[in-house]
């Protein structure tokens, strides 16, 4: 299945979660077995080419794709979590979203010093979430040079923001006009 065919499986929901947002819903993509498998296979090849030694995924949709990639490559999976979820001492970063604000936390002991970590998430919009994840993983000693997404919304500037933090962004598909 080509990336163009996978793009057809993404559902667009206007005005969710608030007026003016075109929500790119991956529920319909992961609800299609061959579509889910093809999406994961593309991400696996990208992560392999990036020399991943561990995969980090952001709660919650990053867990779906990130864990699948980690399993396929037999690599560790690092969950980047919403606040208050981890049962140990954490480090955290607050960040701005396309809509609202949020916070991400990790267990810093889950990362080996200098470990090459590749980030996987469903979508990059403003890049605030990914930038916070990069900051956190680097604080814990990880080497983060690559971030992989199913969907890029290039008009929101996320890839450019990550490039400014020396992180290369790759995505399977783009949606313009957001
Ligand atoms: P950002 O931090 O702005 O790059 O936003 C990234 C996260 O917010 C992604 O992990 C998405 O899950 C979610 N998100 C932001 N904008 C959208 C959108 N237009 N459609 C679907 N999900 C979105």
PDB file of C-alpha atoms in Angstrom, residues 35-127:
ATOM      1  CA  UNK A  35      -3.162  -0.096   6.251  1.00  0.00           C
ATOM      2  CA  UNK A  36      -1.886  -0.395   9.814  1.00  0.00           C
ATOM      3  CA  UNK A  37       0.705  -2.992   8.788  1.00  0.00           C
ATOM      4  CA  UNK A  38       1.939  -0.903   5.847  1.00  0.00           C
ATOM      5  CA  UNK A  39       2.168   2.222   8.011  1.00  0.00           C
ATOM      6  CA  UNK A  40       4.232   0.373  10.633  1.00  0.00           C
ATOM      7  CA  UNK A  41       6.460  -1.152   7.934  1.00  0.00           C
ATOM      8  CA  UNK A  42       7.291   2.289   6.517  1.00  0.00           C
ATOM      9  CA  UNK A  43       8.117   3.595  10.004  1.00  0.00           C
ATOM     10  CA  UNK A  44      10.244   0.512  10.720  1.00  0.00           C
ATOM     11  CA  UNK A  45      12.375   1.140   7.620  1.00  0.00           C
ATOM     12  CA  UNK A  46      12.796   4.805   8.572  1.00  0.00           C
ATOM     13  CA  UNK A  47      13.776   3.908  12.153  1.00  0.00           C
ATOM     14  CA  UNK A  48      16.206   1.242  10.926  1.00  0.00           C
ATOM     15  CA  UNK A  49      17.830   3.742   8.532  1.00  0.00           C
ATOM     16  CA  UNK A  50      18.154   6.236  11.403  1.00  0.00           C
ATOM     17  CA  UNK A  51      20.141   3.661  13.396  1.00  0.00           C
ATOM     18  CA  UNK A  52      17.633   3.499  16.246  1.00  0.00           C
ATOM     19  CA  UNK A  53      18.783   1.839  19.473  1.00  0.00           C
ATOM     20  CA  UNK A  54      15.491   2.624  21.227  1.00  0.00           C
ATOM     21  CA  UNK A  55      12.069   3.973  20.201  1.00  0.00           C
ATOM     22  CA  UNK A  56      10.238   6.650  22.193  1.00  0.00           C
ATOM     23  CA  UNK A  57       6.515   7.256  21.668  1.00  0.00           C
ATOM     24  CA  UNK A  58       4.276   9.945  23.107  1.00  0.00           C
ATOM     25  CA  UNK A  59       1.034   9.126  24.944  1.00  0.00           C
ATOM     26  CA  UNK A  60      -1.333   8.122  23.589  1.00  0.00           C
ATOM     27  CA  UNK A  61      -1.288   7.668  19.817  1.00  0.00           C
ATOM     28  CA  UNK A  62       2.510   7.510  19.709  1.00  0.00           C
ATOM     29  CA  UNK A  63       2.251   4.332  21.776  1.00  0.00           C
ATOM     30  CA  UNK A  64       0.318   2.580  18.995  1.00  0.00           C
ATOM     31  CA  UNK A  65       2.886   3.173  16.274  1.00  0.00           C
ATOM     32  CA  UNK A  66       6.018   3.440  18.433  1.00  0.00           C
ATOM     33  CA  UNK A  67       5.495   0.155  20.250  1.00  0.00           C
ATOM     34  CA  UNK A  68       4.788  -1.647  16.960  1.00  0.00           C
ATOM     35  CA  UNK A  69       8.044  -0.306  15.487  1.00  0.00           C
ATOM     36  CA  UNK A  70      10.008  -1.277  18.607  1.00  0.00           C
ATOM     37  CA  UNK A  71       8.627  -4.826  18.520  1.00  0.00           C
ATOM     38  CA  UNK A  72       9.518  -5.268  14.858  1.00  0.00           C
ATOM     39  CA  UNK A  73      13.098  -4.053  15.425  1.00  0.00           C
ATOM     40  CA  UNK A  74      13.391  -5.833  18.799  1.00  0.00           C
ATOM     41  CA  UNK A  75      14.318  -2.522  20.423  1.00  0.00           C
ATOM     42  CA  UNK A  76      13.347  -1.048  23.804  1.00  0.00           C
ATOM     43  CA  UNK A  77      10.243   1.163  23.870  1.00  0.00           C
ATOM     44  CA  UNK A  78      10.330   4.312  26.032  1.00  0.00           C
ATOM     45  CA  UNK A  79       6.879   5.668  26.928  1.00  0.00           C
ATOM     46  CA  UNK A  80       6.758   9.480  27.061  1.00  0.00           C
ATOM     47  CA  UNK A  81       3.795   9.959  29.372  1.00  0.00           C
ATOM     48  CA  UNK A  82       1.162  12.456  30.405  1.00  0.00           C
ATOM     49  CA  UNK A  83       1.709  13.807  33.948  1.00  0.00           C
ATOM     50  CA  UNK A  84       1.178  11.668  37.035  1.00  0.00           C
ATOM     51  CA  UNK A  85       1.129   8.300  35.258  1.00  0.00           C
ATOM     52  CA  UNK A  86       4.574   6.920  36.083  1.00  0.00           C
ATOM     53  CA  UNK A  87       4.987   5.324  39.538  1.00  0.00           C
ATOM     54  CA  UNK A  88       8.600   6.526  40.013  1.00  0.00           C
ATOM     55  CA  UNK A  89      10.525   9.822  40.186  1.00  0.00           C
ATOM     56  CA  UNK A  90      10.186  11.544  36.814  1.00  0.00           C
ATOM     57  CA  UNK A  91      11.551  14.479  34.872  1.00  0.00           C
ATOM     58  CA  UNK A  92       9.012  16.601  32.994  1.00  0.00           C
ATOM     59  CA  UNK A  93       8.560  19.476  30.549  1.00  0.00           C
ATOM     60  CA  UNK A  94       5.533  21.754  30.048  1.00  0.00           C
ATOM     61  CA  UNK A  95       4.719  22.734  26.458  1.00  0.00           C
ATOM     62  CA  UNK A  96       2.151  24.481  24.252  1.00  0.00           C
ATOM     63  CA  UNK A  97      -0.200  22.544  21.931  1.00  0.00           C
ATOM     64  CA  UNK A  98      -2.008  23.650  18.771  1.00  0.00           C
ATOM     65  CA  UNK A  99      -4.924  23.792  21.224  1.00  0.00           C
ATOM     66  CA  UNK A 100      -4.138  24.233  24.966  1.00  0.00           C
ATOM     67  CA  UNK A 101      -1.094  23.243  27.022  1.00  0.00           C
ATOM     68  CA  UNK A 102       0.186  19.951  28.356  1.00  0.00           C
ATOM     69  CA  UNK A 103       3.103  18.268  30.105  1.00  0.00           C
ATOM     70  CA  UNK A 104       5.203  15.210  29.319  1.00  0.00           C
ATOM     71  CA  UNK A 105       7.160  13.060  31.754  1.00  0.00           C
ATOM     72  CA  UNK A 106       9.626  10.190  31.533  1.00  0.00           C
ATOM     73  CA  UNK A 107      11.452   7.874  33.882  1.00  0.00           C
ATOM     74  CA  UNK A 108      15.039   9.103  33.373  1.00  0.00           C
ATOM     75  CA  UNK A 109      16.451   5.711  34.363  1.00  0.00           C
ATOM     76  CA  UNK A 110      14.807   4.144  31.280  1.00  0.00           C
ATOM     77  CA  UNK A 111      17.503   5.708  29.057  1.00  0.00           C
ATOM     78  CA  UNK A 112      21.138   4.668  28.685  1.00  0.00           C
ATOM     79  CA  UNK A 113      23.688   7.456  28.335  1.00  0.00           C
ATOM     80  CA  UNK A 114      24.279   8.225  24.642  1.00  0.00           C
ATOM     81  CA  UNK A 115      21.542   5.814  23.483  1.00  0.00           C
ATOM     82  CA  UNK A 116      20.324   6.728  19.990  1.00  0.00           C
ATOM     83  CA  UNK A 117      16.591   7.267  20.436  1.00  0.00           C
ATOM     84  CA  UNK A 118      14.171   7.715  17.531  1.00  0.00           C
ATOM     85  CA  UNK A 119      10.846   9.402  18.318  1.00  0.00           C
ATOM     86  CA  UNK A 120       7.635   8.049  16.769  1.00  0.00           C
ATOM     87  CA  UNK A 121       4.244   9.780  16.908  1.00  0.00           C
ATOM     88  CA  UNK A 122       1.074   9.889  14.848  1.00  0.00           C
ATOM     89  CA  UNK A 123       1.189  13.539  13.827  1.00  0.00           C
ATOM     90  CA  UNK A 124       3.336  16.666  14.016  1.00  0.00           C
ATOM     91  CA  UNK A 125       1.475  19.979  14.032  1.00  0.00           C
ATOM     92  CA  UNK A 126       3.266  22.869  15.796  1.00  0.00           C
ATOM     93  CA  UNK A 127       6.011  20.508  16.941  1.00  0.00           C
TER      94      UNK A 127
END
